[in-house]
Coordinates of C-alpha atoms in Angstrom, one line a residue:
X1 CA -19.9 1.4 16.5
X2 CA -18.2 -0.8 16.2
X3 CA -19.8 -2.6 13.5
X4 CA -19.1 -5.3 11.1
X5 CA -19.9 -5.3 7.5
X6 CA -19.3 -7.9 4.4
X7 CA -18.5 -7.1 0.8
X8 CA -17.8 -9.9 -2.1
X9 CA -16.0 -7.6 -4.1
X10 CA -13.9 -9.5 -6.8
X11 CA -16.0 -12.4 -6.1
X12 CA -14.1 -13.4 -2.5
X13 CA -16.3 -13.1 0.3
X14 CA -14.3 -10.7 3.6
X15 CA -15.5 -8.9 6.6
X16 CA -14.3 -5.7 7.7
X17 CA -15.0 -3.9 11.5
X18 CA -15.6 -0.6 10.8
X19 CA -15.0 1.9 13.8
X20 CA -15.2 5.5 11.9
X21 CA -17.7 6.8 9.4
X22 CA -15.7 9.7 8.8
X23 CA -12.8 8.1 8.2
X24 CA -12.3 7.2 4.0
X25 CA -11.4 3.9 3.8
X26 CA -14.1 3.0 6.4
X27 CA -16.6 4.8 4.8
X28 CA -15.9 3.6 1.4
X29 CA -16.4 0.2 2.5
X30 CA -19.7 0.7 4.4
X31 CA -21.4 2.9 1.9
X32 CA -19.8 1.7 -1.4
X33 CA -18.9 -1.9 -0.5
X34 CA -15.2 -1.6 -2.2
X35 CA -12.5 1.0 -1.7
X36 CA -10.0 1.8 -4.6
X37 CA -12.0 -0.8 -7.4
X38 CA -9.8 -0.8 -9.7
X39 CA -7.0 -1.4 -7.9
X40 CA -8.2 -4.3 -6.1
X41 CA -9.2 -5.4 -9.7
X42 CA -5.4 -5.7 -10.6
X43 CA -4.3 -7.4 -7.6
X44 CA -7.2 -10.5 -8.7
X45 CA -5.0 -10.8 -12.3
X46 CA -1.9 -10.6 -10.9
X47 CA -2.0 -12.6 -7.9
X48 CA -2.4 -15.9 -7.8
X49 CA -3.1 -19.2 -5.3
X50 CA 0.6 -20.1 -3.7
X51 CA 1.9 -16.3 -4.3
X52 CA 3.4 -13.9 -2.1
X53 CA 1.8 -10.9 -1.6
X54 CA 3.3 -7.8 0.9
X55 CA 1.8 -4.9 2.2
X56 CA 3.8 -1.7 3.2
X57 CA 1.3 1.0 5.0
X58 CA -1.4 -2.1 5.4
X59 CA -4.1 0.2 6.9
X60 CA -7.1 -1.6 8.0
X61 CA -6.2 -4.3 5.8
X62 CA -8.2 -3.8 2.7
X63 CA -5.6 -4.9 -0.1
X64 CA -4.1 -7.6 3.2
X65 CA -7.2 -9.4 3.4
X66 CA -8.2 -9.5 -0.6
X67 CA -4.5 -10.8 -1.3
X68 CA -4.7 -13.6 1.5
X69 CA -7.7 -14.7 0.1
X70 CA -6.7 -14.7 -3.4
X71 CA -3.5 -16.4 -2.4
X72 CA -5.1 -19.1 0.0
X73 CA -3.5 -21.5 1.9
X74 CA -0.3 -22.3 0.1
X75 CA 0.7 -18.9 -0.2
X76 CA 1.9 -15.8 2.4
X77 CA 0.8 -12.4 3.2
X78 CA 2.8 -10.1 5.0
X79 CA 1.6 -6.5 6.2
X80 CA 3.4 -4.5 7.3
X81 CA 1.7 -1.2 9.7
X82 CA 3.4 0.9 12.5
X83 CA 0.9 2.7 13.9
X84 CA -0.5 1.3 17.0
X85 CA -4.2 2.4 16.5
X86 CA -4.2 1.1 13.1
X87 CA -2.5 -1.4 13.9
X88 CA -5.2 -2.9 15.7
X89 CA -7.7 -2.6 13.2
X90 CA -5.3 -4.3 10.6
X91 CA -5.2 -6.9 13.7
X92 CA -8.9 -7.5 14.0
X93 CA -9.8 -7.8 10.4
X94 CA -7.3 -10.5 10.2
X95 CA -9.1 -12.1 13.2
X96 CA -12.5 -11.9 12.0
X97 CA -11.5 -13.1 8.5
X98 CA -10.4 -15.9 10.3
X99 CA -6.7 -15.9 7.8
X100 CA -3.7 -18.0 8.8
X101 CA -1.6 -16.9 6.3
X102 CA -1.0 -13.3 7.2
X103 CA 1.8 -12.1 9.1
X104 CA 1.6 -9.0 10.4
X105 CA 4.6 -6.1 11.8
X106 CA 4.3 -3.3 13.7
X107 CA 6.9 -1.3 11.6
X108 CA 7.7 1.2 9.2
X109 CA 10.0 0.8 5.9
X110 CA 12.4 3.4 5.6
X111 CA 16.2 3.8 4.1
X112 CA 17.6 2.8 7.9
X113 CA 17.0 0.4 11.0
X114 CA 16.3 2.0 14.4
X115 CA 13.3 4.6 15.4
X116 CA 11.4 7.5 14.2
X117 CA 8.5 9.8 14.3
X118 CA 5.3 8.4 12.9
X119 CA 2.1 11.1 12.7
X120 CA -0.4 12.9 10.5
X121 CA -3.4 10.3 11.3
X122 CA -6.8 12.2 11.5
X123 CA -10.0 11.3 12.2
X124 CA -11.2 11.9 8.6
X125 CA -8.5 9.8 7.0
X126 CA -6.0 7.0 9.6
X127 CA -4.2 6.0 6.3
X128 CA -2.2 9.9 5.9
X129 CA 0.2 8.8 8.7
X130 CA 4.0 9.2 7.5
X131 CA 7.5 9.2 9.0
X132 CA 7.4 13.0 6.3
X133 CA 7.0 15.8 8.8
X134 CA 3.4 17.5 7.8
X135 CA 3.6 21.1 6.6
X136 CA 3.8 24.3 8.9
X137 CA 0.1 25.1 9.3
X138 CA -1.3 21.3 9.7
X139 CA -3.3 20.6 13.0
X140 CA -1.7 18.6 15.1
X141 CA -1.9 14.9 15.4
X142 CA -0.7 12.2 17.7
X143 CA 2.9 11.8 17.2
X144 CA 4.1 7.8 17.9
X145 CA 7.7 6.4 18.1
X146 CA 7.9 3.9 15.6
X147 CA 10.2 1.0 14.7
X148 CA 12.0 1.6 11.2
X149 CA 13.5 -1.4 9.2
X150 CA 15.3 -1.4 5.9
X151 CA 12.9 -3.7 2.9
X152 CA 16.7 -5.6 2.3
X153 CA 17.2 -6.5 5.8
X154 CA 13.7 -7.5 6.9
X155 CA 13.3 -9.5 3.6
X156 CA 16.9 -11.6 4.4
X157 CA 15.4 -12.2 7.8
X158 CA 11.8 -13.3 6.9
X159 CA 13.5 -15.2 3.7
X160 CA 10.0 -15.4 2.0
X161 CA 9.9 -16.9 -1.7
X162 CA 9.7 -14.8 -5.2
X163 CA 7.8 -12.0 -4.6
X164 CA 4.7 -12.0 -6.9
X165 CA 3.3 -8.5 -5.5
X166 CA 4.5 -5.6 -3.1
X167 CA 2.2 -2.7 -2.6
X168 CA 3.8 0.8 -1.1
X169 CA 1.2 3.3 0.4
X170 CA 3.4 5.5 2.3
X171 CA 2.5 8.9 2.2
X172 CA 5.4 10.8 1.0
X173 CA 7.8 8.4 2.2
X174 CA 8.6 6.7 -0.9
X175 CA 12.2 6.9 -1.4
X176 CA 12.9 6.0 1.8
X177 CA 11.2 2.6 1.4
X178 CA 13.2 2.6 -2.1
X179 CA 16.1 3.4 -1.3
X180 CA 16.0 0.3 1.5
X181 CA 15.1 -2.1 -1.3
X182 CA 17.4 -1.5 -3.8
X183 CA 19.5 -4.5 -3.3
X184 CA 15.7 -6.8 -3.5
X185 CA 14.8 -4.9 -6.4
X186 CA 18.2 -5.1 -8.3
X187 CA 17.8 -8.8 -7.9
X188 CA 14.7 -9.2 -9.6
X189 CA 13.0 -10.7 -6.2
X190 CA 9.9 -8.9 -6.9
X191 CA 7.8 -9.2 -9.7
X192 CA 5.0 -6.1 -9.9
X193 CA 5.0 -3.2 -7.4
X194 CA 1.9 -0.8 -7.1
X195 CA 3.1 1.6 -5.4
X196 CA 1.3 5.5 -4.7
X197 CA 3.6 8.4 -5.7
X198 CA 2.6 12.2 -5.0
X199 CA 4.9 15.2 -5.7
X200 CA 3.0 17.1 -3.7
X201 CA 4.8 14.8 -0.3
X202 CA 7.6 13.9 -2.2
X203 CA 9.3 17.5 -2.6
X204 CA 9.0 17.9 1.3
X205 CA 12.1 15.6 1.7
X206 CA 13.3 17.3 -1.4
X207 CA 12.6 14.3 -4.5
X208 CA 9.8 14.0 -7.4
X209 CA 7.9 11.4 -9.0
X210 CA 11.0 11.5 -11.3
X211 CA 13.1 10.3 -9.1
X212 CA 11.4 7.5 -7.7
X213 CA 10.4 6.7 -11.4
X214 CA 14.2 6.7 -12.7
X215 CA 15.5 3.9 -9.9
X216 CA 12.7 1.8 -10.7
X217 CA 13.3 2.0 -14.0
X218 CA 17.4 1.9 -13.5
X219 CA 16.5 -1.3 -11.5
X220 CA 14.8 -2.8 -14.5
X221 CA 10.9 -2.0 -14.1
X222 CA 8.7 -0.6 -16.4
X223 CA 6.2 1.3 -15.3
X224 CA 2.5 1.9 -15.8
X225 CA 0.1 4.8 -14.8
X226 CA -3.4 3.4 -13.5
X227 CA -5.4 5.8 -15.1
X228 CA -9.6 5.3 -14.3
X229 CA -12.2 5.7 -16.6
X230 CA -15.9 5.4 -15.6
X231 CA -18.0 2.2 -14.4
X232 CA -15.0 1.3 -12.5
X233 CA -13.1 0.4 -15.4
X234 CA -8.7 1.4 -15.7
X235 CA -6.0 1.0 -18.2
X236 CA -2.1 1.0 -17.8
X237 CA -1.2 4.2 -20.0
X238 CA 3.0 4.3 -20.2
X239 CA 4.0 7.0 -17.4
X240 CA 6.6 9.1 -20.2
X241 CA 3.4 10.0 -21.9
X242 CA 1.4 11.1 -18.4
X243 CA 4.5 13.1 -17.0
X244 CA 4.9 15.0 -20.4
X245 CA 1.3 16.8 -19.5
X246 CA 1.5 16.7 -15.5
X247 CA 4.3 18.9 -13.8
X248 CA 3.0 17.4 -10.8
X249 CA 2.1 14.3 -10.1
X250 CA -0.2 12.0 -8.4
X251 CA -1.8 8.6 -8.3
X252 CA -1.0 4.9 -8.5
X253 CA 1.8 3.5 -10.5
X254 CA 2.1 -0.2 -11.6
X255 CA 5.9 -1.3 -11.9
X256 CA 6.4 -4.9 -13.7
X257 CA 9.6 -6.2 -14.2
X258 CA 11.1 -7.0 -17.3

């Protein structure tokens, strides 16, 4: 290692380096060709040639390098990572893709602008870092200083277009991302949000899927569970009727506004 390895899923043609087998998304790619299907299936009906596509907790890049390929050209791709190690991975895959349309920051979205703690990155899994302190008990991990900027700010800077796609993998740190685009989302400059939400992370800085579910909605969204069925197949069950059976929650969450 390290390697690289191709996959066509959704019928575009990318290259990915892959420096971990025991990491998940690396390994999902190398032994499986895809990593979270379904997903990616979504982002080829929503996006389209000429869109704008962002991505908050980019990774390695999988969702970063479908979207600028989808997108082409004409349209933008902006990912967004803080971690340094990942950071370069995102970097590379970019490179070897050979995509002009992707800009990339080295900084976390949170509710203010300055610095904080990023950790929880293991070997078996880079995409758990957060700015949410893990749990007493955890092994440690490498603890980074990271650059924090509020969504509203950093979009009035980068002035891109209509938003056609934002996804937020953040590990826990959901409202704080939220709660630093509420003046973005109140003005209807993004169209669909898949965003991950687990009560499990959430209730460490004290919120809920509830929570995160009611601005969204306040801010005009409706919202869709991505529920998966076998063969790789989904459908968009209304989240009311989810959270009436599940206490707890976890998964992904289409938002589409109205």
């Amino acid at each position: 290692l390290p390697l690289i390895v191709s996959t066509s899923v959704c019928g575009f043609n990318r290259k990915f380096e892959i420096r971990n087998f025991q990491d998940l998304i690396q390994s999902n790619i190398y032994f499986r060709g895809f990593y979270e299907i379904r997903e990616s299936k979504i982002f080829k009906k929503i996006l389209k040639p000429g869109d704008t596509f962002i991505d908050v907790g980019a990774n390695l890049g999988w969702y970063t390098v479908l979207a600028a390929k989808i997108v082409g050209s004409h349209g933008k791709v902006i990912a967004l990572e803080p971690s340094n190690k990942v950071y370069s991975h995102l970097h590379r895959n970019i490179e070897i893709n050979s995509l002009t349309n992707v800009q990339l920051e080295k900084i976390a979205l949170s509710d203010t602008n300055g610095t904080a703690s990023f950790s929880g990155i293991t070997e078996k899994n880079q995409g758990i870092g957060s700015l949410i302190p893990k749990p007493k008990g955890t092994p440690d991990t490498v603890v980074e200083e990271v650059q924090t900027r509020k969504f509203d700010d950093f979009f009035s800077i980068n002035e891109p277009k209509q938003i056609k796609l934002i996804k937020i993998d953040v590990e826990g740190a959901e409202m704080l991302v939220i709660k630093g685009m509420l003046g973005t989302l109140r003005q209807k400059k993004i169209d669909n949000i898949i965003i991950e939400v687990s009560d499990y992370h959430l209730k460490r800085i004290g919120s809920s899927s509830d929570e995160v579910f009611k601005i969204l909605e306040d801010c005009g969204y409706r919202l869709s569970i991505i529920k998966y069925h076998p063969m790789n197949r989904y459908s968009l069950k209304p989240y009311k009727s989810y959270k009436a059976n599940n206490s707890m929650f976890f998964g992904n969450v289409l938002a589409q506004a109205n």
